[in-house]
Coordinates of C-alpha atoms and ligand atoms in Angstrom, one line a residue:
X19 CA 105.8 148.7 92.3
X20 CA 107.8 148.4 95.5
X21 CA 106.9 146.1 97.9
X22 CA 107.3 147.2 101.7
X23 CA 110.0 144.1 102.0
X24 CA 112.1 145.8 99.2
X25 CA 115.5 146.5 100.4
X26 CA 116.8 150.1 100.2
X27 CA 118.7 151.5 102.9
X28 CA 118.7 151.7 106.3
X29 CA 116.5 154.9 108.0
X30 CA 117.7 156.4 111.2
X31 CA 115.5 155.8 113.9
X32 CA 114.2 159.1 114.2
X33 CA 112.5 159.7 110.8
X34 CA 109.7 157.4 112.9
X35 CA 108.7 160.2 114.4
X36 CA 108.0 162.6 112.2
X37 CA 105.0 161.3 109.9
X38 CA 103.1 164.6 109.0
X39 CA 99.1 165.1 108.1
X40 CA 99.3 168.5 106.8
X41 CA 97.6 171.6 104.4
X42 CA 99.5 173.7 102.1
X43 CA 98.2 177.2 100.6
X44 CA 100.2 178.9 98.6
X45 CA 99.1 182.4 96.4
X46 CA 100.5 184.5 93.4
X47 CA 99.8 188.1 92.5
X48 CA 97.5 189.4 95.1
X49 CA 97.8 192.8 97.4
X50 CA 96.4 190.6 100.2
X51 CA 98.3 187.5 99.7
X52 CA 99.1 186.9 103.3
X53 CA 94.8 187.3 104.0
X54 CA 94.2 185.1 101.5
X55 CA 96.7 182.4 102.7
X56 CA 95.3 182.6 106.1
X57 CA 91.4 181.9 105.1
X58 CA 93.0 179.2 103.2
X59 CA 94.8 177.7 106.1
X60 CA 91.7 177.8 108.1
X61 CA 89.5 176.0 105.8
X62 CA 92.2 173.4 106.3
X63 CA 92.9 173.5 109.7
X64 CA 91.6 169.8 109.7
X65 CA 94.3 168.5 108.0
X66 CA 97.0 170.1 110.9
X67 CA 96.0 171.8 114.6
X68 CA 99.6 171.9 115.8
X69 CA 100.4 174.6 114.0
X70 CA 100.6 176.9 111.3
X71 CA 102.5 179.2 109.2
X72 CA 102.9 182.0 106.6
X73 CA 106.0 183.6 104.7
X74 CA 105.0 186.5 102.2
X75 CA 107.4 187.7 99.6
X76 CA 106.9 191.7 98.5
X77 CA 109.8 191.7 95.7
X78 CA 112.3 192.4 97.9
X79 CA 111.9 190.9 100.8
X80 CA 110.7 187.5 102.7
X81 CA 108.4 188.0 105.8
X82 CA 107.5 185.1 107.9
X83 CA 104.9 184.2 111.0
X84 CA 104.7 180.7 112.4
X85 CA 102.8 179.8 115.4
X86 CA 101.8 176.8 118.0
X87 CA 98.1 176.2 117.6
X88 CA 95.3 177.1 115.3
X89 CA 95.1 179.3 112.8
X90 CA 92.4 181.9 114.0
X91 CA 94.3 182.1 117.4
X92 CA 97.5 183.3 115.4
X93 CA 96.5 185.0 111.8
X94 CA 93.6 187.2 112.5
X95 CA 92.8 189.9 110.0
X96 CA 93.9 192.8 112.7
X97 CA 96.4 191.5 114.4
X98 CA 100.0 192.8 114.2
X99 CA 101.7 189.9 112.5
X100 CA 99.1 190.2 109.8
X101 CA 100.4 193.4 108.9
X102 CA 103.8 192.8 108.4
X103 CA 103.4 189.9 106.2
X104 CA 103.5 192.2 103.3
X105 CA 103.9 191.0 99.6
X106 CA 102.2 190.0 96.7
X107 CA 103.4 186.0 96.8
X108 CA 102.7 184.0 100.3
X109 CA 102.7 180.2 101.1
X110 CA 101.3 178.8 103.9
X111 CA 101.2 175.6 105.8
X112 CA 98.9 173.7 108.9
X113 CA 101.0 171.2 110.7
X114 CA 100.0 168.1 112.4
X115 CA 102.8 166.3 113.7
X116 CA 102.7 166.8 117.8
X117 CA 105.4 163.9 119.0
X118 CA 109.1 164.0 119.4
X119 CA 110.5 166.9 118.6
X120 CA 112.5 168.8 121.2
X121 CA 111.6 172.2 119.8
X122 CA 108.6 172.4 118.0
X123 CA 109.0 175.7 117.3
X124 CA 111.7 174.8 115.1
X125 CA 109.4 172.3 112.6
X126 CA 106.7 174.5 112.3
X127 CA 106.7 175.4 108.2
X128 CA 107.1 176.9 105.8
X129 CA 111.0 176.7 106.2
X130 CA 112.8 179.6 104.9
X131 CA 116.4 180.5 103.8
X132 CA 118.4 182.6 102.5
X133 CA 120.3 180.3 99.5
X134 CA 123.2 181.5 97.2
X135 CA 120.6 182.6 94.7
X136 CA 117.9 184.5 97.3
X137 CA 115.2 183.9 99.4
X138 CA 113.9 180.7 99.5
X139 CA 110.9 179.5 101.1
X140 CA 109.1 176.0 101.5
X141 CA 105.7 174.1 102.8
X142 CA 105.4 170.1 102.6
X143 CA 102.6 167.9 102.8
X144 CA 103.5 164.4 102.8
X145 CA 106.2 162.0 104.1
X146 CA 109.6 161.5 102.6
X147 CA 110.6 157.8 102.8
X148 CA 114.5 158.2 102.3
X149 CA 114.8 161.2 103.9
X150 CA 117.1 159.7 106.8
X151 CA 119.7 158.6 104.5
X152 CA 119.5 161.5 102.4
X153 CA 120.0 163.8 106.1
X154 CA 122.3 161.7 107.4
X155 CA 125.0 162.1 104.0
X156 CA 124.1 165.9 104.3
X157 CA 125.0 166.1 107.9
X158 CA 128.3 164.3 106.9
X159 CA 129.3 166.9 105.1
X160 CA 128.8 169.4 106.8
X161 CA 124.8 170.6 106.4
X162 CA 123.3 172.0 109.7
X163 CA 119.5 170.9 110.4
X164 CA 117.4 173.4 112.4
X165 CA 114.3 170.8 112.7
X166 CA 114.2 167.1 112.7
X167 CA 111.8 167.1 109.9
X168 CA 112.0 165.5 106.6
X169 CA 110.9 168.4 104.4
X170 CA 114.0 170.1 105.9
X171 CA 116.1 167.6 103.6
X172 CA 114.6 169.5 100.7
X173 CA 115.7 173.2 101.8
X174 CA 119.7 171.4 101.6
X175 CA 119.5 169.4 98.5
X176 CA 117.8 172.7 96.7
X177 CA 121.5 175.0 98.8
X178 CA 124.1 172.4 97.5
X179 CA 122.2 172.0 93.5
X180 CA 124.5 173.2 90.7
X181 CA 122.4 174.2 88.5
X182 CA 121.6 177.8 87.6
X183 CA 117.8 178.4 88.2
X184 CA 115.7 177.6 90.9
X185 CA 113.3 175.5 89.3
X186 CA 116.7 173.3 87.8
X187 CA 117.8 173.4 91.2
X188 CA 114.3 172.1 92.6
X189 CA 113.9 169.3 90.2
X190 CA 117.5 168.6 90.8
X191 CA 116.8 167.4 94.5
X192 CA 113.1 166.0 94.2
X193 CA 114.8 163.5 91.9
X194 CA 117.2 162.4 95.2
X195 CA 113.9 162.1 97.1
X196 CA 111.6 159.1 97.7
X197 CA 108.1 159.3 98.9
X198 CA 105.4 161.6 98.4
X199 CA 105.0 164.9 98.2
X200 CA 102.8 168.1 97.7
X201 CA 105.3 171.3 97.5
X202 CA 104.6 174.7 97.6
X203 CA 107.7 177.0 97.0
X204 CA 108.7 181.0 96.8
X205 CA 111.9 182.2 95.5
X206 CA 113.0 184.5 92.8
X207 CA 109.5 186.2 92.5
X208 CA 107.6 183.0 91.5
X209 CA 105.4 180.9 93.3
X210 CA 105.8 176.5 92.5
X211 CA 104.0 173.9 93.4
X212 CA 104.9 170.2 93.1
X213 CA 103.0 167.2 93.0
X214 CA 105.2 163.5 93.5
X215 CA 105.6 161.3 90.2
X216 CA 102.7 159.2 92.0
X217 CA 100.5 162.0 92.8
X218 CA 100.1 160.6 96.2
X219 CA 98.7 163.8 98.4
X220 CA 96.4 166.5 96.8
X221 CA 97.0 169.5 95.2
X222 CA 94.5 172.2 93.1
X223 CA 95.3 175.2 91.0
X224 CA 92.9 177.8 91.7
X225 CA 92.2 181.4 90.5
X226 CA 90.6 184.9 91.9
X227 CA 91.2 187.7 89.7
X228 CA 94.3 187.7 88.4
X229 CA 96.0 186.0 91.5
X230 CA 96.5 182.5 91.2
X231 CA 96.6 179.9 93.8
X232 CA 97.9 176.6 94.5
X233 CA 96.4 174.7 97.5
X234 CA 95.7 170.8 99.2
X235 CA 91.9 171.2 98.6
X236 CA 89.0 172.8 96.9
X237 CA 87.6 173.9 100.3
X238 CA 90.0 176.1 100.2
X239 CA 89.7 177.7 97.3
X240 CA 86.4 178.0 97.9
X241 CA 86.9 180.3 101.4
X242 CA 88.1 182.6 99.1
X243 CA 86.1 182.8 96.4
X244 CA 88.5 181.4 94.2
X245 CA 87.4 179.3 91.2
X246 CA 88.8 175.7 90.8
X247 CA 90.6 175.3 87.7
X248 CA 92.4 171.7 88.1
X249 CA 94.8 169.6 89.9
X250 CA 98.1 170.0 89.4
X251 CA 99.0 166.2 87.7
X252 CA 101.1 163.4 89.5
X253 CA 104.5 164.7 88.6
X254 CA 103.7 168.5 87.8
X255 CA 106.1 171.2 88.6
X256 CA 103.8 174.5 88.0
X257 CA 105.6 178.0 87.8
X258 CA 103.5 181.0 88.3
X259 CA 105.4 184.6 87.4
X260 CA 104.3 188.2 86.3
X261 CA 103.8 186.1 82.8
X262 CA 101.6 183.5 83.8
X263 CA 101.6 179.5 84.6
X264 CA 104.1 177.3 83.1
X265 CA 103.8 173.5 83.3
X266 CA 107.0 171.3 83.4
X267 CA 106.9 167.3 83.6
X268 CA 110.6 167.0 84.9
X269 CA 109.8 163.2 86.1
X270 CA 109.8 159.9 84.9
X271 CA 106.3 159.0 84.8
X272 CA 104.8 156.4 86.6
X273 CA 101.1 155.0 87.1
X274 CA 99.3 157.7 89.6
X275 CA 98.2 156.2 93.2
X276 CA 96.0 159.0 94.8
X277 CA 96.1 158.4 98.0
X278 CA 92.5 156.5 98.5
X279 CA 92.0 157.9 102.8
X280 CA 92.3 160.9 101.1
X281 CA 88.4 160.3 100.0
X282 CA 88.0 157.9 103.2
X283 CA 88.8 160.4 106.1
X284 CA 91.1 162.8 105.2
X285 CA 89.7 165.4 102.9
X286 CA 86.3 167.7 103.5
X287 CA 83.9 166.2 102.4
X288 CA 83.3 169.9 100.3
X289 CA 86.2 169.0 98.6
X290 CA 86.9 168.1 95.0
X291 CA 89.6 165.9 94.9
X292 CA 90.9 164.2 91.4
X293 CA 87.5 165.1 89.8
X294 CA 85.8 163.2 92.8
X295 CA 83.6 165.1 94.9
X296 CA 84.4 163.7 98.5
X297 CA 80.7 163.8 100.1
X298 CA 79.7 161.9 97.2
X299 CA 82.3 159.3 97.5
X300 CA 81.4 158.5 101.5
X301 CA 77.9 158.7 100.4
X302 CA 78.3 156.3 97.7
X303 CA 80.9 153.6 100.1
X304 CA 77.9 153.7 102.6
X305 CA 75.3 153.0 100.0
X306 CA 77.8 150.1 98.8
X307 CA 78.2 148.8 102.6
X308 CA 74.6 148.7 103.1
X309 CA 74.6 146.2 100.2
X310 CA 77.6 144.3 101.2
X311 CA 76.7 143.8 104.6
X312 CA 72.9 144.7 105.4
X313 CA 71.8 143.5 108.8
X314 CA 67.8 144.3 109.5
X315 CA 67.7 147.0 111.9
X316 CA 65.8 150.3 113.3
X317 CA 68.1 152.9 112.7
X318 CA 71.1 154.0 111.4
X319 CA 73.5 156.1 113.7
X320 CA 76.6 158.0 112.7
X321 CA 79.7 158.3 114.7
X322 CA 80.2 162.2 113.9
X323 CA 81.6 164.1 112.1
X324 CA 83.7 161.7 110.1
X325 CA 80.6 158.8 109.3
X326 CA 78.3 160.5 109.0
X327 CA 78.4 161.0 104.6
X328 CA 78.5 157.0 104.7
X329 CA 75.5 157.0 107.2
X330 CA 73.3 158.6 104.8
X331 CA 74.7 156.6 102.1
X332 CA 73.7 153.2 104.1
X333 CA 70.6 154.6 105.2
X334 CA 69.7 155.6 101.2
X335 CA 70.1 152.3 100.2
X336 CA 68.8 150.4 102.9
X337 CA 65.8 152.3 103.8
X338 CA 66.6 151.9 107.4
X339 CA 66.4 155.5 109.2
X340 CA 69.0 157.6 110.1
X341 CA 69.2 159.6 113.2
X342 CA 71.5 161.6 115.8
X343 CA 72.3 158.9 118.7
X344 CA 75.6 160.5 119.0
X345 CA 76.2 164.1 119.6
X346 CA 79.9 165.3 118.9
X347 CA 81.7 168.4 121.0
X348 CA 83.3 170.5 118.5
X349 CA 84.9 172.2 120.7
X350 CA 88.0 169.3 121.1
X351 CA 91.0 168.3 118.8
X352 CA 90.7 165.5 117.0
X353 CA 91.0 162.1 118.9
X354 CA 94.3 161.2 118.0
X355 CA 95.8 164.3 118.7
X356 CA 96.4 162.7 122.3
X357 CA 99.6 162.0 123.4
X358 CA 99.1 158.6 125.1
X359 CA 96.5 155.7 124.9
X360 CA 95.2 156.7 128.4
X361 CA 94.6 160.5 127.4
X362 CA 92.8 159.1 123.8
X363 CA 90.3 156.7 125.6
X364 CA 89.2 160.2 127.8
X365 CA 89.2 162.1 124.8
X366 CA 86.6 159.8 122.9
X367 CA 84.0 161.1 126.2
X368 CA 85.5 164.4 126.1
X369 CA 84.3 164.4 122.3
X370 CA 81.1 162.1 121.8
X371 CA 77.8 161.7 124.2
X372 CA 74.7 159.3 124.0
X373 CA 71.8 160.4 122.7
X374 CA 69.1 158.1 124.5
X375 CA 66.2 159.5 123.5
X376 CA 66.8 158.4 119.9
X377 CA 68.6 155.1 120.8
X378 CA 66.5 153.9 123.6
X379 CA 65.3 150.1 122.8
X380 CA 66.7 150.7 119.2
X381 CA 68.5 148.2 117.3
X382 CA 71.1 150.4 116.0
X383 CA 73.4 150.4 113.6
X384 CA 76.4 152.6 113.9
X385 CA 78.4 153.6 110.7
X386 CA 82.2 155.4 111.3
X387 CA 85.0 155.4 108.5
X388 CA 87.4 153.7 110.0
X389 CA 88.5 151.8 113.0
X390 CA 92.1 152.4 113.9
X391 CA 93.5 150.9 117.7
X392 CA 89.5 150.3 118.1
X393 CA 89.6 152.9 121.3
X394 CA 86.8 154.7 119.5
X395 CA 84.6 152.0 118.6
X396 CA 84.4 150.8 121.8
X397 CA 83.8 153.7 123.9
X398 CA 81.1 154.3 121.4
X399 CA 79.4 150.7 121.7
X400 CA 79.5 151.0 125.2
X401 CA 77.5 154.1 125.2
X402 CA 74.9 153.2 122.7
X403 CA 74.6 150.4 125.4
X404 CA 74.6 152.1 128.6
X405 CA 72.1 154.3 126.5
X406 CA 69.6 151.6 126.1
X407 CA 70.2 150.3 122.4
X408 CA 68.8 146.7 122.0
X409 CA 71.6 145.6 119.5
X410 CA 74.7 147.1 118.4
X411 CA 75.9 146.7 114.9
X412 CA 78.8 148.7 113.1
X413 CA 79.2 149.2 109.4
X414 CA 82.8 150.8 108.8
X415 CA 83.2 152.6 106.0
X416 CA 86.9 151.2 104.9
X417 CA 88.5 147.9 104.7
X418 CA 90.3 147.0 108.0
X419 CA 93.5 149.2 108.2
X420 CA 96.3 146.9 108.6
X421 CA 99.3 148.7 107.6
X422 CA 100.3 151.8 108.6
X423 CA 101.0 154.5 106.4
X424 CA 104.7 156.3 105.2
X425 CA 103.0 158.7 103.1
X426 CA 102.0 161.6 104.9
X427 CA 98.8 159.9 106.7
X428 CA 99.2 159.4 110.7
X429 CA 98.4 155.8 111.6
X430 CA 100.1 154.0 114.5
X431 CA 102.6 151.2 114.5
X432 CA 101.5 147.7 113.3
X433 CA 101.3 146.6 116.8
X434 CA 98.5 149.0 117.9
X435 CA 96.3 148.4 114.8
X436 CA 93.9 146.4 115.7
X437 CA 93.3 144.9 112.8
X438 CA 96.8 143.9 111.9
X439 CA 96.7 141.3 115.0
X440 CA 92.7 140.0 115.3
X441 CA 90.1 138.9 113.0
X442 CA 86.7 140.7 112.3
X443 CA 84.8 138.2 114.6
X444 CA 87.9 139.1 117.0
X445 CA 87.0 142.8 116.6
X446 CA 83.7 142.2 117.0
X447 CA 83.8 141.0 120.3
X448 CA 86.4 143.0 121.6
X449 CA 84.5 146.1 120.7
X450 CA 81.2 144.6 121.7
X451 CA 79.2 144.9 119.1
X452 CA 76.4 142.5 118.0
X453 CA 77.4 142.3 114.6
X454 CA 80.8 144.4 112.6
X455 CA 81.6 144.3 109.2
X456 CA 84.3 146.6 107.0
X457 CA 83.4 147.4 102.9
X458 CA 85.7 145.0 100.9
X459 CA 88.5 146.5 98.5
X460 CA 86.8 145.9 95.7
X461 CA 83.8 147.6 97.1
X462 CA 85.3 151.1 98.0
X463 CA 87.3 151.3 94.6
X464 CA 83.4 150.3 93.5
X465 CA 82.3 153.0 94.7
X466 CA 84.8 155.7 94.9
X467 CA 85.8 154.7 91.0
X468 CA 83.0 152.6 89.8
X469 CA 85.7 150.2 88.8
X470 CA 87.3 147.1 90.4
X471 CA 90.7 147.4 92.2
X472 CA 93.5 146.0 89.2
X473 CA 95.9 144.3 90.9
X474 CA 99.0 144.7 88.8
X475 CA 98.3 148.3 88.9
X476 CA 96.1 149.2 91.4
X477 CA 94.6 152.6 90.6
X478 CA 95.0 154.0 93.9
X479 CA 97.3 154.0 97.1
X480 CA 95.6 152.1 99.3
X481 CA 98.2 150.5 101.4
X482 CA 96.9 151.0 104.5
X483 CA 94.4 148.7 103.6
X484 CA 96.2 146.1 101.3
X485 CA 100.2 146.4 102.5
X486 CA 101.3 146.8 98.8
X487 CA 103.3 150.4 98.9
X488 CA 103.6 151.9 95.7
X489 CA 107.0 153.6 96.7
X490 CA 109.9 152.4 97.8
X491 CA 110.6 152.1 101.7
X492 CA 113.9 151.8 103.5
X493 CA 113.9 148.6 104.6
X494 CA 113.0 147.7 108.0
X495 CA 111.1 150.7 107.8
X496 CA 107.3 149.3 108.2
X497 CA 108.4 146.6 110.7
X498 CA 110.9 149.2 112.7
X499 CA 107.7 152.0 112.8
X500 CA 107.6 152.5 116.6
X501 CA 105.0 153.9 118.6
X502 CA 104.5 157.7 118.3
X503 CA 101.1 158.4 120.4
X504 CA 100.2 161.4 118.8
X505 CA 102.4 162.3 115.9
X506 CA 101.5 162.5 112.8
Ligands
AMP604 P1 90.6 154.4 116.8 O1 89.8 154.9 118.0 O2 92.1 154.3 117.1 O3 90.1 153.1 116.3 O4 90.5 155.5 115.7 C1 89.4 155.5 114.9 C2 88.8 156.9 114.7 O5 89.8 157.8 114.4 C3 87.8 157.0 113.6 O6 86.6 157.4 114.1 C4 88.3 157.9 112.6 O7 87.4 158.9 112.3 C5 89.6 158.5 113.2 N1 90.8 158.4 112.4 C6 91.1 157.4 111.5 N2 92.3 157.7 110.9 C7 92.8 158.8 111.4 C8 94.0 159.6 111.3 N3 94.9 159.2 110.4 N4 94.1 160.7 111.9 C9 93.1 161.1 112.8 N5 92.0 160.4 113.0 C10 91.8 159.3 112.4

């Protein structure tokens, strides 16, 4: 295990910007690949809502359709570009990064090429941590980036590889690359997906027929009616041609650290992730907070959509009752889509309102997964307040986040997490609450794992919450991490 003070090399000062949530879909051997991929994508349109794309291979050809916004806006089933994504292989991708690009037309994935051995087409969901170095020797000699992002260095490493096949070629440049990494691929009439030695973001195997798809989550699987037949395993390259699915292990293995936000925030909560189901996870940290931290109360009020699985958990298990105070507009991006602290705080109103019927005199007790910069929180307390509530208590679902994250999850810069700078009591009074408390470590691995962390070799990645990263960072990386308002 690295630890984020480990010296490596030195990252230019853009790859801060570029920290990408995103979905990946990717199908073999179906007449309406390019459909398919689309109903994929929009099952995981929570994972990216900047924008989204689709490349289609029919044999002989690549076709290719990437557009700012959502998917429904961009991929409907009768519109034009629909139609010419013809082919019987597509992959697909939902992007989330918003910040710093000059044209982010250009980042939008999957990136396609046309390499000495063919077509060549590629979607990422992750975050490379040594991509700077790696693009800055490529520029040197002589490499020419379209986009500023990291997955880009991937496309290169695969062009300038010796070796004779594609999957050689592949392996040959995830073994330059540090970080993590779910990969869906096209080239030479076979569709790949990759998985990172540490199996840090998700990905399934799924099948319908006789297609066979590889995807971030079960939800998306299930949009098609596609059965779940595993995840792919930390450190997986699987090969789907005309004869089947082929399984390689090209990389030194290491002990797995699924990324624990995964089953915090990240995921659906319809997902299966690792053999977890994700409601059930939430459901089972709120019943764990309830008994880590009960505080006698009326009712128990989720901060939708994201609490409100650990809501019922804490209200299950402390037989306090659970109710709507909160309404959520679903018609608005997710909160920290928002460019700047100023748009954010009007984005919490834009997104949540006060229920006071059910709140009025109430002592409440509001459960969300995390607090962040604490913008939400306290928009939220004040609310409940201005809506009558007696007391205010919050329950939050994960340990404080302290440290941001490098592998594919948007958080801030250390400065702007709250909890990096001020104690819980500090918190608590700076959000407003009556009373605040986060689950412990050891009582989210309890109940995502039934197990207790293991500190030599903790069992997940949970260095948002801890500061040990499993994989190497360049150094000055986590202190240089500047400010990105809305990227991802
Ligand atoms: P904040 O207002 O900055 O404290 O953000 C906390 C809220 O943002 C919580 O209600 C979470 O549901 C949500 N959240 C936490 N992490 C993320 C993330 N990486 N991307 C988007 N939203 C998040």
């Amino acid at each position: 295990m690295t630890s984020a003070s480990h010296d490596v090399h030195e990252p230019p000062a853009q790859l801060d910007g570029f920290h990408e949530e995103c979905g990946v879909f990717g199908v073999y051997g179906s007449d309406e690949a390019s459909v398919l991929t689309a109903l994929g994508l929009h099952a995981l349109q929570h994972r990216g809502q900047e924008a989204a794309g689709i490349v289609t291979f029919d044999g002989a050809a690549f076709h290719a359709h990437r557009a700012l916004g959502h998917v429904g806006e961009n991929f409907g089933a009768d519109s034009p570009q629909m139609k010419e994504l013809r082919g019987h292989v597509a992959i697909g991708h939902n992007r989330y990064s918003t910040s710093g690009n000059v044209n982010p037309f250009m980042e939008i994935q999957p990136f396609s090429s046309e390499l000495a051995f063919g077509g060549f087409a590629l979607a990422h969901n992750g975050n490379l941590t040594n991509a700077g170095k790696l693009r800055a020797s490529l520029i040197e000699t002589g490499s020419l980036f379209q986009s500023s992002s990291d997955t880009e260095v991937i496309v290169h490493l695969v062009a300038r590889s010796h070796r004779a096949d594609v999957t050689g070629r592949l392996t040959d440049s995830l073994k330059q690359i540090e970080g993590a990494y779910s990969l869906v691929c096209v080239a030479d009439d076979m569709l790949i997906g990759v998985r990172d030695p540490y199996g840090v973001r998700p990905l399934v195997l799924g099948r319908i027929g006789d297609s066979w798809i590889m995807t971030s989550e079960s939800c998306a699987l299930d949009i098609v009616g596609a059965s779940h037949v595993r995840d792919l395993e930390p450190g997986e390259m699987l090969v789907i041609d005309s004869d089947g699915v082929h399984s390689h292990k090209p990389f030194q293995t290491v002990s797995p650290r699924f990324c624990i936000f995964e089953y915090i925030y990240f995921s659906r909560p319809d997902s299966v992730v690792e053999g977890r189901g994700v409601y059930h996870a939430r459901k089972s940290i709120g019943a764990e907070l309830a008994r880590e931290s009960h505080v006698d109360a009326d009712l128990i009020i989720p901060v939708p959509d994201s609490g409100v699985p650990a809501a019922l958990g804490y209200a299950e298990s402390s037989a306090i009752a659970f109710d709507l105070g909160i309404i959520r507009n679903h018609y608005v991006g997710r909160t920290f889509i928002q460019p700047t602290q100023k748009d954010r705080t009007d984005s919490v109103k834009l997104k949540h309102n006060a229920n006071p019927e059910a709140v009025r005199g109430k002592r409440i007790i509001l459960v969300d997964d995390s607090i962040v910069r604490g913008t939400t929180s306290r928009k939220i307390v004040t609310m409940m307040r201005n809506a009558g509530a007696a007391e205010v208590h919050m329950r939050i679902a994960s340990p404080p986040t302290t440290h941001p994250c490098f592998y594919g999850v948007d958080t801030p810069s250390r400065d702007q997490l709250i909890a990096a700078h001020l104690s819980i009591a500090e918190i608590a009074s700076e959000i407003g609450v009556d009373s605040l408390a986060f689950i412990t470590v050891d009582g989210m691995y309890r109940a995502i794992a039934n197990t207790v962390r293991d500190p030599e070799t903790p069992q997940f990645c949970d260095a948002c919450f801890t500061g040990e990263y499993p994989i190497q960072l360049a150094s000055g990386l986590s202190a240089k991490r500047v400010s990105h308002g809305s990227a991802a």
